[in-house]
Short mmCIF file of C-alpha atoms (C1' of nucleotides) in Angstrom, two decimals:
data_model
loop_
_atom_site.label_atom_id
_atom_site.label_comp_id
_atom_site.label_asym_id
_atom_site.label_seq_id
_atom_site.Cartn_x
_atom_site.Cartn_y
_atom_site.Cartn_z
CA UNK A 1 -10.20 -2.81 12.57
CA UNK A 2 -7.49 -1.02 10.84
CA UNK A 3 -4.28 -1.68 9.49
CA UNK A 4 -3.07 1.96 9.09
CA UNK A 5 0.52 2.39 10.05
CA UNK A 6 1.36 -1.03 9.13
CA UNK A 7 1.84 -0.17 5.38
CA UNK A 8 3.91 2.94 4.33
CA UNK A 9 0.59 4.64 3.12
CA UNK A 10 -2.46 2.89 4.27
CA UNK A 11 -2.94 1.90 1.15
CA UNK A 12 -4.27 -1.55 1.90
CA UNK A 13 -6.45 -0.10 4.58
CA UNK A 14 -9.52 -2.22 3.94
CA UNK A 15 -10.92 -1.75 7.00
CA UNK A 16 -14.85 -1.70 6.87
CA UNK A 17 -16.76 1.38 7.83
CA UNK A 18 -19.36 0.49 9.75
CA UNK A 19 -22.44 2.17 8.01
CA UNK A 20 -24.85 1.61 10.88
CA UNK A 21 -22.48 2.78 13.79
CA UNK A 22 -23.50 5.92 15.70
CA UNK A 23 -26.85 6.02 13.93
CA UNK A 24 -29.37 7.51 16.17
CA UNK A 25 -31.29 4.98 18.05
CA UNK A 26 -34.81 6.47 16.28
CA UNK A 27 -33.22 5.99 12.70
CA UNK A 28 -31.55 2.40 13.80
CA UNK A 29 -35.06 1.39 15.14
CA UNK A 30 -36.96 2.32 12.28
CA UNK A 31 -34.67 0.31 9.94
CA UNK A 32 -34.46 -2.54 12.01
CA UNK A 33 -38.32 -2.55 12.56
CA UNK A 34 -39.24 -5.13 10.36
CA UNK A 35 -36.05 -7.28 9.55
CA UNK A 36 -36.04 -11.11 9.47
CA UNK A 37 -33.27 -12.50 11.15
CA UNK A 38 -31.98 -16.13 9.64
CA UNK A 39 -29.10 -18.74 10.10
CA UNK A 40 -27.58 -19.43 6.60
CA UNK A 41 -25.27 -22.51 6.37
CA UNK A 42 -22.02 -22.24 4.98
CA UNK A 43 -22.07 -21.66 1.32
CA UNK A 44 -25.61 -20.53 1.28
CA UNK A 45 -26.01 -17.72 -1.44
CA UNK A 46 -27.80 -14.40 -0.18
CA UNK A 47 -28.38 -12.90 -3.51
CA UNK A 48 -27.26 -13.38 -7.20
CA UNK A 49 -25.55 -10.89 -9.61
CA UNK A 50 -28.43 -9.45 -11.94
CA UNK A 51 -30.73 -9.99 -9.69
CA UNK A 52 -33.77 -7.68 -9.00
CA UNK A 53 -32.91 -6.16 -5.03
CA UNK A 54 -35.59 -6.73 -2.51
CA UNK A 55 -33.92 -5.12 0.23
CA UNK A 56 -30.38 -5.21 2.11
CA UNK A 57 -28.81 -7.54 4.32
CA UNK A 58 -26.99 -6.65 7.79
CA UNK A 59 -24.36 -9.55 9.03
CA UNK A 60 -24.91 -10.10 12.65
CA UNK A 61 -22.77 -12.88 13.06
CA UNK A 62 -20.29 -14.32 10.33
CA UNK A 63 -18.60 -13.87 6.87
CA UNK A 64 -19.88 -13.16 3.29
CA UNK A 65 -17.89 -13.36 0.15
CA UNK A 66 -19.26 -11.06 -2.77
CA UNK A 67 -18.39 -12.20 -6.10
CA UNK A 68 -18.67 -12.19 -9.74
CA UNK A 69 -19.36 -15.24 -12.07
CA UNK A 70 -18.17 -14.64 -15.70
CA UNK A 71 -19.19 -16.74 -18.76
CA UNK A 72 -16.55 -19.75 -17.98
CA UNK A 73 -18.56 -20.04 -14.49
CA UNK A 74 -15.15 -18.73 -13.01
CA UNK A 75 -15.69 -16.90 -9.71
CA UNK A 76 -13.94 -13.82 -8.98
CA UNK A 77 -14.33 -12.63 -5.32
CA UNK A 78 -14.54 -8.97 -4.91
CA UNK A 79 -14.29 -8.27 -1.30
CA UNK A 80 -15.27 -10.37 1.91
CA UNK A 81 -17.76 -8.77 4.29
CA UNK A 82 -17.50 -9.38 7.94
CA UNK A 83 -19.58 -8.99 11.32
CA UNK A 84 -21.47 -5.85 11.32
CA UNK A 85 -21.55 -5.11 7.84
CA UNK A 86 -24.37 -4.17 5.18
CA UNK A 87 -24.68 -5.94 1.93
CA UNK A 88 -26.84 -4.99 -0.89
CA UNK A 89 -27.13 -1.32 -0.81
CA UNK A 90 -25.31 -0.65 -4.01
CA UNK A 91 -28.26 -2.18 -6.12
CA UNK A 92 -30.99 -0.35 -4.29
CA UNK A 93 -28.88 2.96 -4.53
CA UNK A 94 -28.31 2.59 -8.07
CA UNK A 95 -31.70 1.68 -8.90
CA UNK A 96 -30.51 -1.22 -10.59
CA UNK A 97 -29.42 -5.19 -10.13
CA UNK A 98 -27.08 -6.71 -7.99
CA UNK A 99 -23.85 -6.02 -9.31
CA UNK A 100 -22.43 -9.40 -7.55
CA UNK A 101 -23.19 -12.29 -5.95
CA UNK A 102 -22.98 -12.65 -2.19
CA UNK A 103 -22.87 -16.28 -0.27
CA UNK A 104 -21.77 -17.13 3.37
CA UNK A 105 -18.25 -18.23 4.12
CA UNK A 106 -19.33 -19.88 7.35
CA UNK A 107 -22.40 -20.12 9.21
CA UNK A 108 -23.91 -16.78 9.53
CA UNK A 109 -26.61 -14.82 11.24
CA UNK A 110 -27.99 -12.21 8.67
CA UNK A 111 -30.98 -9.74 8.97
CA UNK A 112 -33.05 -8.86 5.90
CA UNK A 113 -34.31 -5.38 5.71
CA UNK A 114 -36.99 -4.65 3.03
CA UNK A 115 -35.88 -2.05 0.66
CA UNK A 116 -38.84 0.16 1.48
CA UNK A 117 -37.70 0.38 5.28
CA UNK A 118 -34.11 1.35 3.90
CA UNK A 119 -35.13 3.98 1.68
CA UNK A 120 -37.61 5.49 4.09
CA UNK A 121 -34.88 5.74 6.89
CA UNK A 122 -32.59 7.10 4.22
CA UNK A 123 -34.92 9.68 3.44
CA UNK A 124 -35.31 10.78 7.16
CA UNK A 125 -31.68 10.08 8.23
CA UNK A 126 -29.38 12.67 7.33
CA UNK A 127 -26.59 10.62 9.19
CA UNK A 128 -27.07 7.43 7.40
CA UNK A 129 -27.25 9.53 4.11
CA UNK A 130 -23.39 10.68 4.84
CA UNK A 131 -22.38 7.45 6.34
CA UNK A 132 -23.83 6.01 2.94
CA UNK A 133 -21.63 8.57 0.71
CA UNK A 134 -18.49 8.19 3.30
CA UNK A 135 -18.42 4.27 2.69
CA UNK A 136 -19.15 4.33 -0.90
CA UNK A 137 -16.21 6.91 -1.53
CA UNK A 138 -13.88 4.49 0.54
CA UNK A 139 -15.08 1.68 -1.57
CA UNK A 140 -14.17 3.07 -4.45
CA UNK A 141 -10.42 3.70 -3.12
CA UNK A 142 -10.35 0.17 -1.93
CA UNK A 143 -11.70 -1.26 -5.18
CA UNK A 144 -9.25 1.10 -7.16
CA UNK A 145 -6.50 -0.40 -5.25
CA UNK A 146 -7.74 -3.87 -6.19
CA UNK A 147 -7.57 -3.03 -9.83
CA UNK A 148 -3.77 -1.77 -9.67
CA UNK A 149 -3.32 -5.04 -7.81
CA UNK A 150 -4.84 -7.19 -10.20
CA UNK A 151 -3.53 -5.28 -13.33
CA UNK A 152 0.08 -4.76 -12.18
CA UNK A 153 1.30 -7.58 -9.37
CA UNK A 154 2.04 -11.15 -9.49
CA UNK A 155 0.38 -13.59 -8.28
CA UNK A 156 2.77 -14.08 -5.34
CA UNK A 157 2.10 -10.43 -4.50
CA UNK A 158 -1.28 -10.90 -4.83
CA UNK A 159 -2.00 -13.64 -2.65
CA UNK A 160 0.33 -12.20 -0.01
CA UNK A 161 -2.13 -8.88 -0.05
CA UNK A 162 -5.22 -11.12 0.45
CA UNK A 163 -3.87 -12.98 3.12
CA UNK A 164 -3.18 -9.70 4.73
CA UNK A 165 -6.08 -8.19 4.43
CA UNK A 166 -7.73 -11.63 5.58
CA UNK A 167 -5.77 -11.95 8.65
CA UNK A 168 -7.35 -8.58 9.93
CA UNK A 169 -10.97 -10.16 9.35
CA UNK A 170 -10.22 -13.36 10.58
CA UNK A 171 -8.52 -12.27 14.05
CA UNK A 172 -10.40 -12.63 17.11
CA UNK A 173 -9.23 -12.26 20.85
CA UNK A 174 -5.84 -11.22 19.07
CA UNK A 175 -2.83 -10.92 21.28
CA UNK A 176 0.28 -9.34 19.78
CA UNK A 177 2.51 -12.01 18.03
CA UNK A 178 -0.25 -14.53 17.98
CA UNK A 179 -0.76 -16.42 14.89
CA UNK A 180 -3.98 -16.07 12.84
CA UNK A 181 -5.95 -18.81 11.41
CA UNK A 182 -7.61 -18.09 8.09
CA UNK A 183 -10.61 -20.37 7.47
CA UNK A 184 -11.09 -20.51 3.80
CA UNK A 185 -10.66 -22.96 1.20
CA UNK A 186 -7.74 -22.82 -1.42
CA UNK A 187 -10.38 -22.45 -4.06
CA UNK A 188 -11.80 -19.39 -2.26
CA UNK A 189 -8.33 -18.36 -2.10
CA UNK A 190 -7.55 -18.51 -5.67
CA UNK A 191 -10.77 -16.77 -6.44
CA UNK A 192 -9.74 -14.19 -4.39
CA UNK A 193 -6.32 -13.56 -5.73
CA UNK A 194 -7.38 -14.48 -9.42
CA UNK A 195 -5.42 -17.22 -10.00
CA UNK A 196 -6.21 -21.15 -10.07
CA UNK A 197 -5.86 -23.44 -7.01
CA UNK A 198 -2.92 -25.26 -8.07
CA UNK A 199 -0.99 -21.77 -8.18
CA UNK A 200 -2.36 -20.82 -4.72
CA UNK A 201 -1.08 -24.48 -3.18
CA UNK A 202 2.31 -23.73 -4.79
CA UNK A 203 2.55 -20.04 -3.40
CA UNK A 204 1.36 -21.05 0.04
CA UNK A 205 4.08 -23.81 0.25
CA UNK A 206 6.78 -20.70 -0.87
CA UNK A 207 5.46 -18.92 1.91
CA UNK A 208 5.58 -21.74 4.36
CA UNK A 209 9.47 -22.26 3.38
CA UNK A 210 9.99 -18.56 4.17
CA UNK A 211 8.29 -19.07 7.55
CA UNK A 212 5.46 -16.48 6.85
CA UNK A 213 2.76 -19.14 7.04
CA UNK A 214 2.14 -22.60 8.65
CA UNK A 215 -0.70 -24.87 7.56
CA UNK A 216 -2.37 -28.06 9.31
CA UNK A 217 -4.63 -29.73 7.16
CA UNK A 218 -6.81 -27.23 5.55
CA UNK A 219 -6.09 -24.73 8.07
CA UNK A 220 -3.83 -21.48 7.31
CA UNK A 221 -1.88 -19.70 9.98
CA UNK A 222 -0.60 -16.27 9.34
CA UNK A 223 2.53 -16.43 11.59
CA UNK A 224 4.81 -13.77 10.36
CA UNK A 225 2.81 -10.87 9.06
CA UNK A 226 5.90 -8.47 8.70
CA UNK A 227 7.41 -10.48 6.15
CA UNK A 228 4.05 -11.04 4.35
CA UNK A 229 4.00 -7.19 4.42
CA UNK A 230 7.58 -6.55 3.19
CA UNK A 231 6.99 -8.93 0.27
CA UNK A 232 3.70 -7.23 -0.63
CA UNK A 233 5.31 -4.08 -0.42
CA UNK A 234 8.92 -5.19 -2.32
CA UNK A 235 9.67 -5.09 -6.12
CA UNK B 1 -24.00 7.74 -23.49
CA UNK B 2 -24.54 3.92 -23.22
CA UNK B 3 -23.71 0.95 -24.69
CA UNK B 4 -26.50 -1.13 -23.28
CA UNK B 5 -28.00 -3.39 -25.95
CA UNK B 6 -24.83 -3.99 -27.48
CA UNK B 7 -23.73 -6.43 -24.47
CA UNK B 8 -25.43 -9.67 -23.43
CA UNK B 9 -26.12 -8.04 -20.04
CA UNK B 10 -24.79 -4.26 -20.03
CA UNK B 11 -21.84 -5.60 -18.24
CA UNK B 12 -19.91 -2.87 -19.75
CA UNK B 13 -22.06 -0.07 -19.28
CA UNK B 14 -19.53 2.29 -18.49
CA UNK B 15 -21.92 5.22 -19.34
CA UNK B 16 -21.36 8.40 -16.92
CA UNK B 17 -24.00 9.11 -14.67
CA UNK B 18 -24.09 12.96 -14.72
CA UNK B 19 -24.03 13.91 -11.04
CA UNK B 20 -25.07 17.70 -12.16
CA UNK B 21 -27.81 16.82 -14.66
CA UNK B 22 -31.17 18.00 -13.43
CA UNK B 23 -29.96 19.84 -10.36
CA UNK B 24 -32.30 22.70 -9.54
CA UNK B 25 -30.97 25.69 -11.08
CA UNK B 26 -30.81 27.46 -7.38
CA UNK B 27 -28.47 24.62 -6.29
CA UNK B 28 -26.62 24.49 -9.37
CA UNK B 29 -25.81 28.30 -8.92
CA UNK B 30 -24.62 27.95 -5.57
CA UNK B 31 -22.45 25.25 -6.34
CA UNK B 32 -20.75 27.16 -9.26
CA UNK B 33 -21.13 30.65 -7.38
CA UNK B 34 -17.37 30.66 -6.76
CA UNK B 35 -15.83 28.24 -9.38
CA UNK B 36 -12.56 29.29 -11.11
CA UNK B 37 -12.38 27.98 -15.08
CA UNK B 38 -9.16 27.36 -16.19
CA UNK B 39 -7.77 26.08 -19.56
CA UNK B 40 -5.32 22.99 -19.03
CA UNK B 41 -3.13 21.98 -21.42
CA UNK B 42 -2.58 18.22 -22.51
CA UNK B 43 -0.90 16.05 -19.86
CA UNK B 44 -0.89 18.54 -16.76
CA UNK B 45 -1.91 17.06 -13.37
CA UNK B 46 -5.17 18.31 -11.54
CA UNK B 47 -4.27 16.53 -8.00
CA UNK B 48 -2.18 14.08 -6.88
CA UNK B 49 -2.73 10.56 -5.40
CA UNK B 50 -2.40 11.14 -1.27
CA UNK B 51 -2.99 14.75 -1.80
CA UNK B 52 -5.37 16.33 0.60
CA UNK B 53 -8.36 17.85 -1.36
CA UNK B 54 -9.23 21.17 -1.52
CA UNK B 55 -12.24 21.15 -3.71
CA UNK B 56 -14.04 19.22 -7.06
CA UNK B 57 -13.50 19.88 -10.61
CA UNK B 58 -15.95 19.94 -13.25
CA UNK B 59 -14.89 19.06 -16.55
CA UNK B 60 -16.46 21.66 -19.03
CA UNK B 61 -14.70 20.23 -21.75
CA UNK B 62 -12.17 18.01 -22.47
CA UNK B 63 -11.05 14.44 -21.21
CA UNK B 64 -9.10 13.12 -17.94
CA UNK B 65 -7.62 10.35 -16.96
CA UNK B 66 -7.71 9.09 -13.40
CA UNK B 67 -4.77 6.94 -12.42
CA UNK B 68 -2.55 5.31 -9.64
CA UNK B 69 1.15 5.08 -9.64
CA UNK B 70 2.88 2.16 -7.75
CA UNK B 71 6.33 1.88 -6.31
CA UNK B 72 7.92 1.12 -9.88
CA UNK B 73 6.25 4.10 -11.03
CA UNK B 74 4.21 2.42 -13.40
CA UNK B 75 0.76 4.01 -13.97
CA UNK B 76 -2.63 2.42 -13.75
CA UNK B 77 -5.25 4.28 -15.74
CA UNK B 78 -8.59 3.82 -13.40
CA UNK B 79 -11.05 5.21 -15.42
CA UNK B 80 -11.21 8.13 -18.30
CA UNK B 81 -13.60 10.95 -17.46
CA UNK B 82 -15.49 13.00 -20.41
CA UNK B 83 -16.96 16.53 -20.59
CA UNK B 84 -19.72 16.84 -17.87
CA UNK B 85 -18.04 15.07 -15.58
CA UNK B 86 -17.14 15.63 -11.92
CA UNK B 87 -13.69 14.75 -10.22
CA UNK B 88 -12.44 14.57 -6.71
CA UNK B 89 -15.41 14.32 -4.77
CA UNK B 90 -14.35 10.60 -3.32
CA UNK B 91 -11.57 12.37 -1.31
CA UNK B 92 -14.18 14.67 0.22
CA UNK B 93 -16.64 12.70 0.99
CA UNK B 94 -14.44 10.04 2.56
CA UNK B 95 -12.80 12.80 4.54
CA UNK B 96 -9.41 11.46 3.47
CA UNK B 97 -6.84 12.28 0.55
CA UNK B 98 -7.30 11.68 -3.19
CA UNK B 99 -7.30 7.98 -3.70
CA UNK B 100 -6.05 8.56 -7.20
CA UNK B 101 -4.39 11.28 -9.20
CA UNK B 102 -5.75 13.14 -12.35
CA UNK B 103 -4.37 14.56 -15.43
CA UNK B 104 -5.68 15.43 -18.76
CA UNK B 105 -5.64 13.77 -21.83
CA UNK B 106 -6.12 16.74 -24.07
CA UNK B 107 -6.26 20.50 -23.69
CA UNK B 108 -9.29 20.60 -21.52
CA UNK B 109 -11.37 23.39 -19.77
CA UNK B 110 -12.06 22.73 -15.97
CA UNK B 111 -13.97 24.41 -13.08
CA UNK B 112 -12.65 24.28 -9.83
CA UNK B 113 -15.23 24.13 -6.88
CA UNK B 114 -14.16 24.84 -3.44
CA UNK B 115 -14.77 22.06 -1.12
CA UNK B 116 -16.96 24.44 0.92
CA UNK B 117 -19.27 25.24 -1.62
CA UNK B 118 -19.73 21.77 -2.39
CA UNK B 119 -20.33 20.33 1.18
CA UNK B 120 -22.75 23.26 1.59
CA UNK B 121 -24.48 22.59 -1.56
CA UNK B 122 -24.53 18.86 -0.66
CA UNK B 123 -26.11 19.75 2.84
CA UNK B 124 -29.26 21.78 0.91
CA UNK B 125 -29.83 19.57 -2.00
CA UNK B 126 -31.57 16.46 -1.38
CA UNK B 127 -31.02 15.83 -5.32
CA UNK B 128 -27.47 16.46 -5.30
CA UNK B 129 -27.24 13.84 -2.06
CA UNK B 130 -29.32 11.11 -4.19
CA UNK B 131 -27.24 11.81 -7.45
CA UNK B 132 -24.42 11.14 -5.68
CA UNK B 133 -25.60 8.18 -4.00
CA UNK B 134 -26.58 6.79 -7.39
CA UNK B 135 -23.20 7.61 -9.19
CA UNK B 136 -20.85 5.99 -6.01
CA UNK B 137 -23.05 2.74 -6.38
CA UNK B 138 -22.89 2.48 -10.13
CA UNK B 139 -19.04 3.17 -9.55
CA UNK B 140 -18.77 0.16 -7.47
CA UNK B 141 -20.32 -2.13 -10.02
CA UNK B 142 -18.16 -0.58 -12.84
CA UNK B 143 -15.01 -1.29 -10.68
CA UNK B 144 -16.04 -4.63 -9.73
CA UNK B 145 -16.13 -5.43 -13.43
CA UNK B 146 -12.78 -3.92 -14.02
CA UNK B 147 -11.18 -6.07 -11.04
CA UNK B 148 -12.79 -9.30 -12.77
CA UNK B 149 -11.46 -7.96 -15.92
CA UNK B 150 -8.11 -7.71 -14.53
CA UNK B 151 -8.04 -10.80 -12.47
CA UNK B 152 -9.32 -13.10 -15.32
CA UNK B 153 -9.26 -12.02 -18.76
CA UNK B 154 -6.12 -12.06 -21.36
CA UNK B 155 -4.33 -8.86 -22.61
CA UNK B 156 -6.21 -9.26 -26.14
CA UNK B 157 -9.56 -9.30 -24.12
CA UNK B 158 -8.80 -6.47 -21.59
CA UNK B 159 -7.63 -4.10 -24.55
CA UNK B 160 -10.69 -5.16 -26.78
CA UNK B 161 -12.84 -3.99 -23.84
CA UNK B 162 -11.08 -0.61 -23.07
CA UNK B 163 -11.35 -0.16 -26.67
CA UNK B 164 -14.93 -0.69 -26.98
CA UNK B 165 -15.57 1.55 -23.80
CA UNK B 166 -13.03 4.52 -25.25
CA UNK B 167 -14.96 4.57 -28.59
CA UNK B 168 -18.11 5.76 -26.47
CA UNK B 169 -16.15 8.53 -25.12
CA UNK B 170 -14.13 9.43 -28.30
CA UNK B 171 -17.17 9.53 -30.50
CA UNK B 172 -18.52 12.92 -31.40
CA UNK B 173 -21.25 13.89 -34.01
CA UNK B 174 -21.26 9.85 -34.88
CA UNK B 175 -23.25 8.36 -37.77
CA UNK B 176 -23.60 4.65 -37.63
CA UNK B 177 -20.87 2.59 -39.24
CA UNK B 178 -18.78 5.25 -38.99
CA UNK B 179 -15.31 4.96 -37.88
CA UNK B 180 -14.24 6.22 -34.29
CA UNK B 181 -10.99 7.93 -33.89
CA UNK B 182 -9.47 7.14 -30.41
CA UNK B 183 -6.86 9.77 -29.71
CA UNK B 184 -4.60 8.20 -27.02
CA UNK B 185 -1.05 7.11 -26.98
CA UNK B 186 0.29 3.71 -27.09
CA UNK B 187 1.72 4.04 -23.51
CA UNK B 188 -1.78 5.29 -22.25
CA UNK B 189 -3.63 2.26 -23.83
CA UNK B 190 -1.18 0.29 -21.72
CA UNK B 191 -1.85 1.48 -18.64
CA UNK B 192 -5.29 1.22 -19.31
CA UNK B 193 -5.09 -2.34 -20.25
CA UNK B 194 -2.61 -3.15 -17.26
CA UNK B 195 0.01 -4.17 -19.68
CA UNK B 196 3.20 -2.96 -21.59
CA UNK B 197 3.22 -0.68 -24.49
CA UNK B 198 4.47 -3.50 -26.99
CA UNK B 199 2.08 -5.86 -26.26
CA UNK B 200 -0.44 -3.25 -26.83
CA UNK B 201 1.38 -2.62 -30.38
CA UNK B 202 1.25 -6.35 -30.97
CA UNK B 203 -2.29 -6.89 -29.97
CA UNK B 204 -3.31 -3.86 -32.15
CA UNK B 205 -1.94 -5.07 -35.23
CA UNK B 206 -3.71 -8.34 -34.68
CA UNK B 207 -6.92 -6.27 -34.40
CA UNK B 208 -5.95 -4.58 -37.45
CA UNK B 209 -5.22 -8.01 -39.11
CA UNK B 210 -8.70 -8.94 -38.31
CA UNK B 211 -10.31 -5.81 -39.27
CA UNK B 212 -11.30 -4.44 -36.21
CA UNK B 213 -9.44 -1.48 -36.16
CA UNK B 214 -7.34 0.69 -38.44
CA UNK B 215 -4.19 2.86 -37.82
CA UNK B 216 -2.69 5.80 -39.14
CA UNK B 217 0.42 7.11 -37.91
CA UNK B 218 -0.34 7.18 -33.92
CA UNK B 219 -4.42 7.63 -34.70
CA UNK B 220 -6.62 4.70 -33.96
CA UNK B 221 -9.68 3.96 -35.89
CA UNK B 222 -12.23 1.70 -34.56
CA UNK B 223 -13.90 0.21 -37.78
CA UNK B 224 -15.68 -2.88 -36.71
CA UNK B 225 -17.07 -2.74 -33.03
CA UNK B 226 -18.96 -5.85 -33.21
CA UNK B 227 -16.08 -7.62 -33.99
CA UNK B 228 -14.52 -6.26 -31.35
CA UNK B 229 -17.63 -7.07 -28.83
CA UNK B 230 -17.61 -10.48 -30.01
CA UNK B 231 -13.74 -11.21 -29.17
CA UNK B 232 -14.61 -9.43 -25.71
CA UNK B 233 -17.49 -11.81 -25.36
CA UNK B 234 -15.94 -14.96 -26.67
CA UNK B 235 -13.99 -17.54 -24.48
"C1'" DT C 1 12.93 22.00 -43.46
"C1'" DA C 2 16.52 19.66 -41.00
"C1'" DA C 3 17.56 17.81 -36.73
"C1'" DA C 4 16.21 16.68 -32.34
"C1'" DA C 5 13.16 14.19 -29.19
"C1'" DA C 6 9.20 11.69 -28.50
"C1'" DT C 7 6.79 7.83 -29.64
"C1'" DA C 8 6.05 3.39 -31.95
"C1'" DT C 9 7.25 -1.16 -33.81
"C1'" DT C 10 9.80 -5.59 -34.19
"C1'" DG C 11 12.02 -9.46 -32.99
"C1'" DA C 12 14.37 -12.54 -29.90
"C1'" DT C 13 14.38 -14.39 -25.14
"C1'" DA C 14 13.14 -15.27 -20.40
"C1'" DT C 15 9.70 -16.18 -17.16
"C1'" DA C 16 5.58 -16.54 -14.94
"C1'" DA C 17 1.20 -18.97 -14.69
"C1'" DA C 18 -2.29 -21.43 -16.89
"C1'" DT C 19 -3.67 -25.96 -18.02
"C1'" DC C 20 -3.92 -31.29 -17.63
"C1'" DA C 21 -3.42 -35.42 -15.42
"C1'" DC C 22 -2.93 -37.64 -11.63
"C1'" DT C 23 -1.99 -39.01 -6.42
"C1'" DT C 24 -2.89 -38.00 -1.70
"C1'" DT C 25 -5.08 -35.99 2.27
"C1'" DT C 26 -8.58 -34.60 4.97
"C1'" DC C 27 -13.16 -34.70 7.03
"C1'" DG C 28 -18.27 -35.31 7.37
"C1'" DC C 29 -20.83 -38.80 8.43
"C1'" DA C 30 -23.08 -43.44 7.87
"C1'" DT D 1 -13.89 -45.95 12.77
"C1'" DG D 2 -13.65 -46.36 8.51
"C1'" DC D 3 -15.59 -45.21 4.00
"C1'" DG D 4 -16.37 -42.03 0.34
"C1'" DA D 5 -16.63 -37.34 -1.22
"C1'" DA D 6 -14.34 -33.37 -1.41
"C1'" DA D 7 -10.31 -30.65 -1.24
"C1'" DA D 8 -5.69 -30.36 -1.52
"C1'" DG D 9 -1.25 -31.21 -3.66
"C1'" DT D 10 2.27 -32.71 -7.02
"C1'" DG D 11 4.85 -32.77 -11.63
"C1'" DA D 12 5.10 -32.32 -16.43
"C1'" DT D 13 3.60 -29.14 -19.97
"C1'" DT D 14 2.17 -25.38 -22.60
"C1'" DT D 15 1.07 -20.88 -23.22
"C1'" DA D 16 0.71 -15.97 -22.73
"C1'" DT D 17 3.16 -12.12 -21.74
"C1'" DA D 18 7.12 -9.35 -19.76
"C1'" DT D 19 11.40 -7.88 -20.92
"C1'" DC D 20 15.30 -6.55 -23.27
"C1'" DA D 21 17.80 -4.60 -27.01
"C1'" DA D 22 17.43 -2.37 -31.34
"C1'" DT D 23 15.24 0.19 -35.06
"C1'" DA D 24 11.88 3.24 -37.36
"C1'" DT D 25 8.62 6.63 -37.73
"C1'" DT D 26 5.96 10.39 -36.12
"C1'" DT D 27 5.94 14.66 -34.12
"C1'" DT D 28 8.23 19.06 -32.48
"C1'" DT D 29 10.96 22.78 -32.52
"C1'" DA D 30 14.81 25.54 -33.70
#
DNA sequence: TAAAAATATTGATATAAATCACTTTTCGCA
DNA sequence: TGCGAAAAGTGATTTATATCAATATTTTTA
């Protein structure tokens, strides 16, 4: 789902192009022929940065964080993938190792597709080919935005933007005006905003003061998205 | 050219996969059939973020910065493209607008290839297809590294890393132990490192103190790459 | 080659954010 | 249902870097 139209440009359109949508049934079936589906508990690791790729992963249902870990073992979340998204294809297409790690953010059902099946399908399906090119190009735009965000914006702005993006991913059965619950630890939010947990807590309570969010225990509710967007667009 | 082997992992392998290398002659000729070549002066703009793409650009000779401009018109350089690299394909492949702007960093000879020719060639050449998939996947890895760099590293580390990367791009007729001259303004360096010009100047003079670089007027020479790398890897 | 313009440098100060040390709350589960 | 571990929150302090104001240097050009 897109947030186009809310932002001036769709600068923060983090919508996930579904790579497999509209794939001809034959192609889809070939791809999925030897898949193995598995339910992962929250926090389980699918693959690790630097590892050699054996195949790709399809999120049947759930959420996965893609992240990098630096030498101080501080984690940086690059992206939050949602139901319907594909994972791990970068490593296979670049003929190299996984550029990041992936771990479930909640209990998730995930299908594994062997590398050979993915490559075979890729060779035969022009549509899959084009979808990948399109998705990868879109990812470039999204990551370029991230670079600018981290290089030039304050923690406050970074967190605001990440909350806006997360809201899109966490809203289900949404009706206008409804608060969206974001189910993510302060630590993960910190990792997503590129800061320390303490700062997330402080900024979050600022946002609470300003009537943008509410919290109940660990739960975070986005109550006024418009205000958040204004803050993110300000300066 | 790669800096693999210098870094522990090739974390900062910013080498540019040449998309057009090894392309069958027939494909290459078709792609280039209607190209128009033009010499740009330093600082000329090839395309602007948000613009509708009319084609792609091939750097015959020269250097181009890809950058984004935020609401305060502060510039963030995302990438420095070198001789032999292709520009502007993201916009065409994603079927959207240019995600960033491009401007020459020095006098450069650049060929423009109409969108139709690029797409036609893409449709007929499986090799071009695969090269694009590979390059885009590699770009993902590079940008993911950038995100982590900006989110978690100090200005000192950021500048050190950017200098290491620039050194690869600015070295010509290089012999071991030779100093490499980086011909870039303090403002552009600041934009590349995500900081203000003043801070670049200060950090640069620190590096000079430490014997890593030398300056002559505006010119910057990387004299001890090993020390720079140690600094970038430290922490 | 001198004057003007662009670019770079320096120092002082303000501000944001990291870090540390600690307390409190929440929640899974025994 | 209450205990213990994990997660969240708070306050004080330090540190890095942004910002401002002014000067100096380099390059361009007339």
